[in-house]
Amino acid sequence: MSSGRRELPGDPRVRELVRQAGGVSRRRFLAGAAGAAGAGALLAACGTAGSTQAGEDGGGAGGALRWANWTQYLDQDEAGTSFPTLAAFEEQSGIAVDYAEDVEDNDSFYGKVSRQLENGQDIGYDVVTLTDWMTARWIRQEYVAELDKSRIPNAANILPNLAGVDFDDGRRFSLTWQSGFAGIAWDTQAIPDGLRSVSDLWDPRYKGRVEVLSEMRDTIGLIMLENGTDPSGGWSTDDWFDALDVVQRHLDDGQIRQVRGNSYVQDLASGDAVACIAWSGDITSLNYEYDGRFAFAIPEAGGTLWSDNLMVPHASPRRAQAEELFDYYYDPQVAAEVAAWVNYITPVQGAQEAMVGIDPALAEDPMIFPTDEILSQVRVFRTLTPAEEERYNGQFLTAIGA
């Protein structure tokens, strides 16, 4: 993708609203805020008020559009108390949004709402943001509403490689929110020589201070790659269990401190963990808050590439409002504002050009706009059949005590 400046695409009213709301890259915000607030306060500010669960009438918080997302996954203002692009959307559309960082990992979130989904009830959210494989499950089980693309004209801006995914051909039910890499990360103060491979996590010097992700496809996928197996290819049951055995062995011997969802970043920040399997944007975010203390790398054997997706649960009474939200976030300028904060791969064509006007350095950041060389080093965990998903997810959750 070209990084040359051109006229920013999208509605100029949207661009002006975002600017007025105080949009700023995380890099610029933290450069100015470091002297005003401690890093712990900054991390605390990344949370939102607890979500308001809707009753059976789907009323929610005064009729607001209810959005469940992961932590540190939307741009914030300098005070860390509001979300500029979301505030601009509310002003532009007149739609109030109850935004909640309620997704710790895919399995735990699914467990929280699965009974209501099965019964066709409102789950208390009108928009959910879940990873490809869980998105595939919801679509397969008919838990999500089909999108009216006539209300989402900006959906045409989706990157070509994301437009025809196997679990949602034609993107009838979902749109990518962000993509990212899973790799290895470490505290450079505790491990100044760095890490190069997943096997380096098992160094006895780090015993009890290593964490791995509760997302099976990332943890098992990285270990499979370390074992010489491509998780995107035709691997066998033995290949998968060989990788699980590595996790089980290091849980049993105490090398792995915990298996964590998004909250692993808190353990890195506190020093309870010094090395882990991690997501790329999280480490970039921590580095802005902790003055470059952490490092992230795609392991020598390769990393994984994943995407999270926006969906509307089938029983939501606010599909039209959700579609308006989706259209807004697929405006390239808005997408660039989000990417400048979250530091993940944006799915929107035109966002790289828009990024030049926000933070030129980020327009060249391969963690947001990856090069072909970077992409050649990562694999997408292949789509599992329903039977495989039940077996492998169940075995993994049992092994980690979830």
mmCIF file of C-alpha atoms in Angstrom:
data_model
loop_
_atom_site.group_PDB
_atom_site.id
_atom_site.type_symbol
_atom_site.label_atom_id
_atom_site.label_comp_id
_atom_site.label_asym_id
_atom_site.label_seq_id
_atom_site.Cartn_x
_atom_site.Cartn_y
_atom_site.Cartn_z
ATOM 1 C CA MET A 1 0.000 0.000 0.000
ATOM 2 C CA SER A 2 1.228 3.448 -0.859
ATOM 3 C CA SER A 3 2.040 5.812 1.970
ATOM 4 C CA GLY A 4 2.064 8.964 -0.164
ATOM 5 C CA ARG A 5 -0.188 11.816 0.948
ATOM 6 C CA ARG A 6 -3.313 12.508 -1.068
ATOM 7 C CA GLU A 7 -6.663 14.145 -0.354
ATOM 8 C CA LEU A 8 -8.157 12.294 2.594
ATOM 9 C CA PRO A 9 -11.111 10.139 1.588
ATOM 10 C CA GLY A 10 -14.445 10.089 3.353
ATOM 11 C CA ASP A 11 -16.982 12.668 4.478
ATOM 12 C CA PRO A 12 -15.221 15.928 5.479
ATOM 13 C CA ARG A 13 -17.826 16.399 8.227
ATOM 14 C CA VAL A 14 -16.634 13.158 9.790
ATOM 15 C CA ARG A 15 -13.023 14.330 9.705
ATOM 16 C CA GLU A 16 -13.930 17.620 11.378
ATOM 17 C CA LEU A 17 -15.993 15.945 14.105
ATOM 18 C CA VAL A 18 -13.137 13.595 14.954
ATOM 19 C CA ARG A 19 -10.677 16.478 15.125
ATOM 20 C CA GLN A 20 -13.002 18.478 17.369
ATOM 21 C CA ALA A 21 -13.424 15.464 19.646
ATOM 22 C CA GLY A 22 -9.708 15.485 20.321
ATOM 23 C CA GLY A 23 -8.432 12.550 18.285
ATOM 24 C CA VAL A 24 -4.722 11.978 18.747
ATOM 25 C CA SER A 25 -2.334 9.102 18.312
ATOM 26 C CA ARG A 26 -1.329 7.147 21.386
ATOM 27 C CA ARG A 27 2.284 8.126 20.668
ATOM 28 C CA ARG A 28 1.487 11.849 20.835
ATOM 29 C CA PHE A 29 -0.857 11.532 23.805
ATOM 30 C CA LEU A 30 1.607 9.665 25.975
ATOM 31 C CA ALA A 31 4.497 11.898 25.007
ATOM 32 C CA GLY A 32 2.548 14.783 26.505
ATOM 33 C CA ALA A 33 0.911 12.955 29.370
ATOM 34 C CA ALA A 34 3.885 11.112 30.823
ATOM 35 C CA GLY A 35 4.691 13.885 33.278
ATOM 36 C CA ALA A 36 1.091 14.375 34.310
ATOM 37 C CA ALA A 37 0.037 10.855 35.210
ATOM 38 C CA GLY A 38 1.690 7.651 36.317
ATOM 39 C CA ALA A 39 1.618 4.650 34.049
ATOM 40 C CA GLY A 40 -0.661 2.792 36.437
ATOM 41 C CA ALA A 41 -3.196 5.575 36.197
ATOM 42 C CA LEU A 42 -2.997 5.448 32.425
ATOM 43 C CA LEU A 43 -3.709 1.752 32.415
ATOM 44 C CA ALA A 44 -6.646 2.262 34.764
ATOM 45 C CA ALA A 45 -7.984 4.974 32.482
ATOM 46 C CA CYS A 46 -8.191 2.517 29.615
ATOM 47 C CA GLY A 47 -11.243 0.905 31.233
ATOM 48 C CA THR A 48 -14.806 2.116 30.926
ATOM 49 C CA ALA A 49 -17.697 2.034 33.304
ATOM 50 C CA GLY A 50 -19.233 -1.394 33.678
ATOM 51 C CA SER A 51 -21.588 -2.401 30.902
ATOM 52 C CA THR A 52 -25.304 -2.048 31.356
ATOM 53 C CA GLN A 53 -27.052 -5.297 30.632
ATOM 54 C CA ALA A 54 -30.370 -5.003 28.876
ATOM 55 C CA GLY A 55 -33.548 -6.514 30.154
ATOM 56 C CA GLU A 56 -35.640 -8.774 27.972
ATOM 57 C CA ASP A 57 -37.134 -5.739 26.237
ATOM 58 C CA GLY A 58 -33.678 -4.892 24.866
ATOM 59 C CA GLY A 59 -33.886 -1.358 26.235
ATOM 60 C CA GLY A 60 -30.284 -1.281 27.479
ATOM 61 C CA ALA A 61 -28.967 1.992 28.902
ATOM 62 C CA GLY A 62 -31.768 4.339 27.882
ATOM 63 C CA GLY A 63 -31.949 2.798 24.440
ATOM 64 C CA ALA A 64 -28.220 3.179 23.759
ATOM 65 C CA LEU A 65 -26.412 1.003 21.243
ATOM 66 C CA ARG A 66 -24.493 -1.518 23.362
ATOM 67 C CA TRP A 67 -21.011 -2.522 22.129
ATOM 68 C CA ALA A 68 -18.824 -5.228 23.724
ATOM 69 C CA ASN A 69 -15.149 -4.975 22.811
ATOM 70 C CA TRP A 70 -11.696 -5.987 24.064
ATOM 71 C CA THR A 71 -9.591 -3.713 26.274
ATOM 72 C CA GLN A 72 -7.390 -0.971 24.791
ATOM 73 C CA TYR A 73 -9.125 -1.426 21.462
ATOM 74 C CA LEU A 74 -10.510 2.053 20.738
ATOM 75 C CA ASP A 75 -8.906 5.503 20.648
ATOM 76 C CA GLN A 76 -8.990 7.638 23.809
ATOM 77 C CA ASP A 77 -8.686 11.313 24.603
ATOM 78 C CA GLU A 78 -5.754 12.829 26.474
ATOM 79 C CA ALA A 79 -7.453 12.352 29.833
ATOM 80 C CA GLY A 80 -8.082 8.689 29.076
ATOM 81 C CA THR A 81 -11.748 9.082 29.979
ATOM 82 C CA SER A 82 -13.542 9.184 26.614
ATOM 83 C CA PHE A 83 -13.237 7.912 23.058
ATOM 84 C CA PRO A 84 -12.937 10.729 20.477
ATOM 85 C CA THR A 85 -14.130 8.831 17.414
ATOM 86 C CA LEU A 86 -17.055 7.374 19.352
ATOM 87 C CA ALA A 87 -17.969 10.808 20.708
ATOM 88 C CA ALA A 88 -17.892 12.162 17.158
ATOM 89 C CA PHE A 89 -20.157 9.337 15.993
ATOM 90 C CA GLU A 90 -22.653 10.074 18.759
ATOM 91 C CA GLU A 91 -22.696 13.763 17.842
ATOM 92 C CA GLN A 92 -22.997 13.107 14.119
ATOM 93 C CA SER A 93 -25.613 10.359 14.302
ATOM 94 C CA GLY A 94 -27.560 11.218 17.445
ATOM 95 C CA ILE A 95 -27.081 7.595 18.551
ATOM 96 C CA ALA A 96 -25.879 7.086 22.135
ATOM 97 C CA VAL A 97 -23.412 4.220 22.583
ATOM 98 C CA ASP A 98 -22.821 2.191 25.744
ATOM 99 C CA TYR A 99 -19.261 1.004 25.130
ATOM 100 C CA ALA A 100 -17.907 -1.756 27.387
ATOM 101 C CA GLU A 101 -14.541 -3.537 27.463
ATOM 102 C CA ASP A 102 -16.243 -6.809 28.305
ATOM 103 C CA VAL A 103 -14.316 -9.301 26.135
ATOM 104 C CA GLU A 104 -11.463 -10.952 28.049
ATOM 105 C CA ASP A 105 -11.221 -13.817 25.575
ATOM 106 C CA ASN A 106 -13.550 -15.482 23.091
ATOM 107 C CA ASP A 107 -14.419 -18.557 25.137
ATOM 108 C CA SER A 108 -15.279 -16.763 28.364
ATOM 109 C CA PHE A 109 -17.424 -14.220 26.539
ATOM 110 C CA TYR A 110 -19.240 -16.964 24.655
ATOM 111 C CA GLY A 111 -19.847 -18.818 27.903
ATOM 112 C CA LYS A 112 -21.439 -15.714 29.374
ATOM 113 C CA VAL A 113 -23.999 -15.265 26.587
ATOM 114 C CA SER A 114 -24.406 -18.719 25.011
ATOM 115 C CA ARG A 115 -27.606 -19.622 26.876
ATOM 116 C CA GLN A 116 -29.375 -16.474 25.703
ATOM 117 C CA LEU A 117 -28.088 -17.004 22.173
ATOM 118 C CA GLU A 118 -29.470 -20.544 22.164
ATOM 119 C CA ASN A 119 -32.849 -19.273 23.366
ATOM 120 C CA GLY A 120 -32.997 -16.456 20.822
ATOM 121 C CA GLN A 121 -32.882 -13.798 23.535
ATOM 122 C CA ASP A 122 -31.256 -10.394 23.605
ATOM 123 C CA ILE A 123 -27.781 -10.892 25.120
ATOM 124 C CA GLY A 124 -27.381 -7.299 26.355
ATOM 125 C CA TYR A 125 -25.185 -6.219 23.435
ATOM 126 C CA ASP A 126 -26.033 -4.923 19.972
ATOM 127 C CA VAL A 127 -22.457 -5.123 18.664
ATOM 128 C CA VAL A 128 -19.862 -7.726 19.596
ATOM 129 C CA THR A 129 -16.215 -7.906 18.510
ATOM 130 C CA LEU A 130 -14.923 -11.470 18.301
ATOM 131 C CA THR A 131 -12.102 -13.352 16.590
ATOM 132 C CA ASP A 132 -12.468 -15.122 13.242
ATOM 133 C CA TRP A 133 -13.000 -18.615 14.608
ATOM 134 C CA MET A 134 -15.625 -17.515 17.127
ATOM 135 C CA THR A 135 -17.247 -15.346 14.468
ATOM 136 C CA ALA A 136 -17.447 -18.482 12.317
ATOM 137 C CA ARG A 137 -19.201 -20.319 15.165
ATOM 138 C CA TRP A 138 -21.804 -17.577 15.664
ATOM 139 C CA ILE A 139 -22.514 -17.445 11.934
ATOM 140 C CA ARG A 140 -22.735 -21.230 11.675
ATOM 141 C CA GLN A 141 -25.144 -21.379 14.606
ATOM 142 C CA GLU A 142 -27.252 -18.529 13.171
ATOM 143 C CA TYR A 143 -26.667 -16.274 16.169
ATOM 144 C CA VAL A 144 -25.997 -13.112 14.145
ATOM 145 C CA ALA A 145 -28.122 -10.863 11.935
ATOM 146 C CA GLU A 146 -27.464 -10.493 8.235
ATOM 147 C CA LEU A 147 -26.179 -6.994 7.495
ATOM 148 C CA ASP A 148 -27.971 -4.593 5.162
ATOM 149 C CA LYS A 149 -25.044 -3.404 3.055
ATOM 150 C CA SER A 150 -27.136 -0.583 1.587
ATOM 151 C CA ARG A 151 -26.717 1.076 4.989
ATOM 152 C CA ILE A 152 -22.962 0.396 5.056
ATOM 153 C CA PRO A 153 -21.591 1.879 1.807
ATOM 154 C CA ASN A 154 -18.139 2.242 3.360
ATOM 155 C CA ALA A 155 -17.965 -1.566 3.660
ATOM 156 C CA ALA A 156 -16.614 -1.388 0.114
ATOM 157 C CA ASN A 157 -13.393 -0.044 1.688
ATOM 158 C CA ILE A 158 -12.519 -3.405 3.265
ATOM 159 C CA LEU A 159 -9.117 -4.748 2.217
ATOM 160 C CA PRO A 160 -9.452 -7.304 -0.606
ATOM 161 C CA ASN A 161 -7.844 -10.113 1.408
ATOM 162 C CA LEU A 162 -10.538 -9.690 4.103
ATOM 163 C CA ALA A 163 -13.527 -9.406 1.782
ATOM 164 C CA GLY A 164 -13.966 -13.104 0.978
ATOM 165 C CA VAL A 165 -13.141 -15.082 4.102
ATOM 166 C CA ASP A 166 -14.192 -18.726 4.179
ATOM 167 C CA PHE A 167 -16.456 -18.358 7.221
ATOM 168 C CA ASP A 168 -18.412 -15.407 5.770
ATOM 169 C CA ASP A 169 -18.190 -15.297 1.994
ATOM 170 C CA GLY A 170 -19.288 -11.893 0.798
ATOM 171 C CA ARG A 171 -19.213 -10.524 4.335
ATOM 172 C CA ARG A 172 -22.955 -10.926 4.810
ATOM 173 C CA PHE A 173 -22.753 -11.175 8.600
ATOM 174 C CA SER A 174 -19.504 -9.547 9.756
ATOM 175 C CA LEU A 175 -16.883 -6.891 9.095
ATOM 176 C CA THR A 176 -13.292 -6.930 10.294
ATOM 177 C CA TRP A 177 -12.562 -4.584 13.197
ATOM 178 C CA GLN A 178 -8.763 -4.962 13.459
ATOM 179 C CA SER A 179 -6.143 -7.615 12.710
ATOM 180 C CA GLY A 180 -2.885 -8.371 14.466
ATOM 181 C CA PHE A 181 -0.028 -10.729 15.149
ATOM 182 C CA ALA A 182 0.619 -13.150 17.973
ATOM 183 C CA GLY A 183 4.273 -13.537 18.871
ATOM 184 C CA ILE A 184 6.578 -13.390 21.866
ATOM 185 C CA ALA A 185 7.128 -10.446 24.194
ATOM 186 C CA TRP A 186 9.411 -9.725 27.116
ATOM 187 C CA ASP A 187 10.419 -7.147 29.689
ATOM 188 C CA THR A 188 13.739 -5.748 28.468
ATOM 189 C CA GLN A 189 14.773 -4.808 31.996
ATOM 190 C CA ALA A 190 14.483 -8.441 33.114
ATOM 191 C CA ILE A 191 15.639 -9.992 29.827
ATOM 192 C CA PRO A 192 18.080 -7.522 28.238
ATOM 193 C CA ASP A 193 19.351 -10.036 25.671
ATOM 194 C CA GLY A 194 15.862 -10.612 24.329
ATOM 195 C CA LEU A 195 14.053 -13.680 23.022
ATOM 196 C CA ARG A 196 14.085 -15.201 19.559
ATOM 197 C CA SER A 197 11.903 -18.294 19.793
ATOM 198 C CA VAL A 198 9.003 -19.779 21.697
ATOM 199 C CA SER A 199 11.483 -22.261 23.190
ATOM 200 C CA ASP A 200 13.250 -19.328 24.858
ATOM 201 C CA LEU A 201 10.188 -18.943 27.083
ATOM 202 C CA TRP A 202 11.076 -22.228 28.751
ATOM 203 C CA ASP A 203 14.444 -20.997 30.054
ATOM 204 C CA PRO A 204 14.571 -21.960 33.785
ATOM 205 C CA ARG A 205 15.618 -18.402 34.630
ATOM 206 C CA TYR A 206 12.074 -17.264 33.891
ATOM 207 C CA LYS A 207 10.300 -20.005 35.829
ATOM 208 C CA GLY A 208 6.991 -18.829 37.261
ATOM 209 C CA ARG A 209 7.103 -15.581 35.315
ATOM 210 C CA VAL A 210 5.968 -16.766 31.878
ATOM 211 C CA GLU A 211 2.413 -16.464 30.570
ATOM 212 C CA VAL A 212 0.697 -17.783 27.476
ATOM 213 C CA LEU A 213 -2.591 -16.768 25.887
ATOM 214 C CA SER A 214 -5.925 -18.415 26.559
ATOM 215 C CA GLU A 215 -6.658 -18.114 22.834
ATOM 216 C CA MET A 216 -5.930 -21.662 21.715
ATOM 217 C CA ARG A 217 -5.110 -20.803 18.115
ATOM 218 C CA ASP A 218 -2.405 -18.341 19.099
ATOM 219 C CA THR A 219 -0.694 -20.338 21.857
ATOM 220 C CA ILE A 220 -0.976 -23.716 20.146
ATOM 221 C CA GLY A 221 -0.318 -22.161 16.736
ATOM 222 C CA LEU A 222 2.977 -20.630 17.845
ATOM 223 C CA ILE A 223 4.103 -23.863 19.481
ATOM 224 C CA MET A 224 3.136 -25.843 16.378
ATOM 225 C CA LEU A 225 5.296 -23.522 14.295
ATOM 226 C CA GLU A 226 8.157 -24.004 16.768
ATOM 227 C CA ASN A 227 7.683 -27.761 16.317
ATOM 228 C CA GLY A 228 7.961 -27.408 12.536
ATOM 229 C CA THR A 229 4.219 -27.719 11.834
ATOM 230 C CA ASP A 230 2.283 -25.155 9.806
ATOM 231 C CA PRO A 231 -1.007 -24.417 11.646
ATOM 232 C CA SER A 232 -2.529 -23.126 8.417
ATOM 233 C CA GLY A 233 -1.952 -26.447 6.649
ATOM 234 C CA GLY A 234 -2.940 -30.073 6.887
ATOM 235 C CA TRP A 235 -1.600 -30.879 10.335
ATOM 236 C CA SER A 236 -2.573 -34.031 12.186
ATOM 237 C CA THR A 237 -4.139 -34.708 15.568
ATOM 238 C CA ASP A 238 -0.717 -35.840 16.786
ATOM 239 C CA ASP A 239 0.771 -32.501 15.704
ATOM 240 C CA TRP A 240 -1.832 -30.634 17.719
ATOM 241 C CA PHE A 241 -1.407 -32.787 20.830
ATOM 242 C CA ASP A 242 2.386 -32.459 20.609
ATOM 243 C CA ALA A 243 1.894 -28.707 20.990
ATOM 244 C CA LEU A 244 -0.621 -29.120 23.808
ATOM 245 C CA ASP A 245 1.846 -31.375 25.630
ATOM 246 C CA VAL A 246 4.314 -28.482 25.710
ATOM 247 C CA VAL A 247 1.746 -26.249 27.418
ATOM 248 C CA GLN A 248 0.730 -28.986 29.847
ATOM 249 C CA ARG A 249 4.333 -29.824 30.759
ATOM 250 C CA HIS A 250 5.228 -26.230 31.553
ATOM 251 C CA LEU A 251 2.054 -25.656 33.499
ATOM 252 C CA ASP A 252 2.810 -28.737 35.583
ATOM 253 C CA ASP A 253 6.438 -27.778 36.247
ATOM 254 C CA GLY A 254 5.559 -24.194 37.138
ATOM 255 C CA GLN A 255 7.355 -22.553 34.204
ATOM 256 C CA ILE A 256 4.072 -21.007 33.053
ATOM 257 C CA ARG A 257 2.670 -18.702 35.724
ATOM 258 C CA GLN A 258 -0.796 -18.364 34.197
ATOM 259 C CA VAL A 259 -2.761 -18.735 30.996
ATOM 260 C CA ARG A 260 -4.365 -15.366 30.409
ATOM 261 C CA GLY A 261 -6.669 -13.463 28.114
ATOM 262 C CA ASN A 262 -6.286 -9.738 27.545
ATOM 263 C CA SER A 263 -5.301 -9.179 31.177
ATOM 264 C CA TYR A 264 -1.787 -10.550 30.606
ATOM 265 C CA VAL A 265 -0.724 -6.954 29.932
ATOM 266 C CA GLN A 266 -1.383 -6.105 33.573
ATOM 267 C CA ASP A 267 1.020 -8.836 34.678
ATOM 268 C CA LEU A 268 3.716 -7.555 32.347
ATOM 269 C CA ALA A 269 3.209 -4.034 33.644
ATOM 270 C CA SER A 270 3.395 -5.130 37.301
ATOM 271 C CA GLY A 271 6.458 -7.334 36.727
ATOM 272 C CA ASP A 272 4.644 -10.523 37.729
ATOM 273 C CA ALA A 273 5.377 -11.782 34.218
ATOM 274 C CA VAL A 274 8.572 -11.071 32.297
ATOM 275 C CA ALA A 275 7.964 -13.106 29.131
ATOM 276 C CA CYS A 276 4.875 -14.273 27.310
ATOM 277 C CA ILE A 277 3.012 -15.097 24.167
ATOM 278 C CA ALA A 278 1.427 -11.759 23.302
ATOM 279 C CA TRP A 279 -0.512 -9.685 20.794
ATOM 280 C CA SER A 280 1.404 -7.075 18.823
ATOM 281 C CA GLY A 281 -0.696 -3.968 19.486
ATOM 282 C CA ASP A 282 -0.802 -4.588 23.232
ATOM 283 C CA ILE A 283 2.965 -4.401 23.477
ATOM 284 C CA THR A 284 3.147 -1.260 21.366
ATOM 285 C CA SER A 285 0.574 0.305 23.692
ATOM 286 C CA LEU A 286 2.487 -0.719 26.805
ATOM 287 C CA ASN A 287 5.674 0.714 25.359
ATOM 288 C CA TYR A 288 4.123 4.141 24.961
ATOM 289 C CA GLU A 289 3.041 3.990 28.593
ATOM 290 C CA TYR A 290 6.236 2.430 29.968
ATOM 291 C CA ASP A 291 8.875 4.243 27.950
ATOM 292 C CA GLY A 292 9.825 1.358 25.669
ATOM 293 C CA ARG A 293 10.320 -1.197 28.441
ATOM 294 C CA PHE A 294 8.850 -4.118 26.493
ATOM 295 C CA ALA A 295 9.756 -5.813 23.225
ATOM 296 C CA PHE A 296 7.666 -7.833 20.785
ATOM 297 C CA ALA A 297 8.899 -10.138 18.050
ATOM 298 C CA ILE A 298 7.542 -12.621 15.593
ATOM 299 C CA PRO A 299 9.425 -15.799 16.547
ATOM 300 C CA GLU A 300 12.047 -17.162 14.188
ATOM 301 C CA ALA A 301 9.751 -20.093 13.394
ATOM 302 C CA GLY A 302 6.860 -17.744 12.611
ATOM 303 C CA GLY A 303 3.856 -16.084 14.225
ATOM 304 C CA THR A 304 0.111 -16.144 13.785
ATOM 305 C CA LEU A 305 -2.147 -13.608 12.109
ATOM 306 C CA TRP A 306 -5.720 -13.126 13.313
ATOM 307 C CA SER A 307 -8.646 -10.759 12.905
ATOM 308 C CA ASP A 308 -11.483 -9.621 15.151
ATOM 309 C CA ASN A 309 -14.879 -8.894 13.646
ATOM 310 C CA LEU A 310 -17.896 -6.696 14.243
ATOM 311 C CA MET A 311 -21.230 -8.536 14.385
ATOM 312 C CA VAL A 312 -24.828 -7.866 15.410
ATOM 313 C CA PRO A 313 -26.423 -10.575 17.601
ATOM 314 C CA HIS A 314 -29.602 -11.866 15.989
ATOM 315 C CA ALA A 315 -31.944 -10.730 18.769
ATOM 316 C CA SER A 316 -30.574 -7.183 18.910
ATOM 317 C CA PRO A 317 -33.314 -4.582 18.373
ATOM 318 C CA ARG A 318 -30.768 -2.068 17.013
ATOM 319 C CA ARG A 319 -29.333 -3.551 13.836
ATOM 320 C CA ALA A 320 -29.838 -0.358 11.839
ATOM 321 C CA GLN A 321 -27.961 1.729 14.430
ATOM 322 C CA ALA A 322 -25.173 -0.869 14.492
ATOM 323 C CA GLU A 323 -24.889 -0.714 10.712
ATOM 324 C CA GLU A 324 -24.555 3.054 10.946
ATOM 325 C CA LEU A 325 -21.719 2.547 13.439
ATOM 326 C CA PHE A 326 -20.014 0.047 11.115
ATOM 327 C CA ASP A 327 -20.245 2.449 8.183
ATOM 328 C CA TYR A 328 -18.719 5.226 10.271
ATOM 329 C CA TYR A 329 -15.728 3.150 11.352
ATOM 330 C CA TYR A 330 -15.062 2.126 7.757
ATOM 331 C CA ASP A 331 -14.446 5.753 6.802
ATOM 332 C CA PRO A 332 -10.655 5.789 6.142
ATOM 333 C CA GLN A 333 -10.021 8.858 8.298
ATOM 334 C CA VAL A 334 -11.868 7.369 11.261
ATOM 335 C CA ALA A 335 -10.139 4.019 10.745
ATOM 336 C CA ALA A 336 -6.778 5.795 10.801
ATOM 337 C CA GLU A 337 -7.662 7.592 14.045
ATOM 338 C CA VAL A 338 -8.451 4.253 15.664
ATOM 339 C CA ALA A 339 -5.315 2.562 14.308
ATOM 340 C CA ALA A 340 -3.154 5.447 15.537
ATOM 341 C CA TRP A 341 -4.229 4.563 19.057
ATOM 342 C CA VAL A 342 -4.679 0.799 19.107
ATOM 343 C CA ASN A 343 -1.671 0.057 16.855
ATOM 344 C CA TYR A 344 -3.210 -2.973 15.178
ATOM 345 C CA ILE A 345 -3.645 -3.654 11.470
ATOM 346 C CA THR A 346 -6.526 -1.599 10.106
ATOM 347 C CA PRO A 347 -8.806 -3.392 7.618
ATOM 348 C CA VAL A 348 -9.762 -0.202 5.745
ATOM 349 C CA GLN A 349 -8.345 0.831 2.397
ATOM 350 C CA GLY A 350 -7.274 4.488 2.424
ATOM 351 C CA ALA A 351 -6.390 4.502 6.114
ATOM 352 C CA GLN A 352 -2.654 4.534 5.428
ATOM 353 C CA GLU A 353 -2.942 7.724 3.388
ATOM 354 C CA ALA A 354 -5.120 9.254 6.094
ATOM 355 C CA MET A 355 -2.550 8.249 8.731
ATOM 356 C CA VAL A 356 0.063 10.535 7.167
ATOM 357 C CA GLY A 357 -1.885 13.525 8.431
ATOM 358 C CA ILE A 358 -2.182 12.077 11.946
ATOM 359 C CA ASP A 359 1.291 10.674 12.585
ATOM 360 C CA PRO A 360 3.606 10.147 9.582
ATOM 361 C CA ALA A 361 5.764 7.667 11.494
ATOM 362 C CA LEU A 362 2.754 5.419 12.081
ATOM 363 C CA ALA A 363 1.972 5.449 8.360
ATOM 364 C CA GLU A 364 5.230 3.506 7.950
ATOM 365 C CA ASP A 365 4.720 1.187 10.941
ATOM 366 C CA PRO A 366 4.702 -2.444 9.727
ATOM 367 C CA MET A 367 2.637 -3.513 12.734
ATOM 368 C CA ILE A 368 -0.232 -1.365 11.383
ATOM 369 C CA PHE A 369 0.513 -1.540 7.663
ATOM 370 C CA PRO A 370 2.501 -4.774 7.296
ATOM 371 C CA THR A 371 4.875 -5.351 4.428
ATOM 372 C CA ASP A 372 4.889 -8.484 2.292
ATOM 373 C CA GLU A 373 8.048 -9.560 4.140
ATOM 374 C CA ILE A 374 6.276 -9.375 7.508
ATOM 375 C CA LEU A 375 3.223 -11.196 6.187
ATOM 376 C CA SER A 376 5.431 -13.986 4.870
ATOM 377 C CA GLN A 377 6.482 -14.722 8.469
ATOM 378 C CA VAL A 378 2.981 -15.378 9.838
ATOM 379 C CA ARG A 379 0.254 -17.954 9.357
ATOM 380 C CA VAL A 380 -3.510 -17.971 9.875
ATOM 381 C CA PHE A 381 -4.647 -20.961 11.929
ATOM 382 C CA ARG A 382 -6.814 -22.986 9.583
ATOM 383 C CA THR A 383 -10.572 -23.050 10.024
ATOM 384 C CA LEU A 384 -11.659 -26.060 12.076
ATOM 385 C CA THR A 385 -14.702 -28.184 11.419
ATOM 386 C CA PRO A 386 -17.368 -28.077 14.169
ATOM 387 C CA ALA A 387 -16.205 -31.477 15.431
ATOM 388 C CA GLU A 388 -12.558 -30.398 15.455
ATOM 389 C CA GLU A 389 -13.408 -27.154 17.204
ATOM 390 C CA GLU A 390 -15.317 -28.957 19.936
ATOM 391 C CA ARG A 391 -12.523 -31.454 20.442
ATOM 392 C CA TYR A 392 -9.502 -29.159 20.326
ATOM 393 C CA ASN A 393 -11.037 -26.221 22.172
ATOM 394 C CA GLY A 394 -12.351 -28.545 24.846
ATOM 395 C CA GLN A 395 -8.993 -30.280 25.300
ATOM 396 C CA PHE A 396 -7.177 -26.947 25.502
ATOM 397 C CA LEU A 397 -9.588 -25.458 28.040
ATOM 398 C CA THR A 398 -9.322 -28.599 30.158
ATOM 399 C CA ALA A 399 -5.523 -28.490 30.035
ATOM 400 C CA ILE A 400 -5.372 -24.875 31.184
ATOM 401 C CA GLY A 401 -8.017 -25.363 33.864
ATOM 402 C CA ALA A 402 -10.538 -22.983 32.320
#
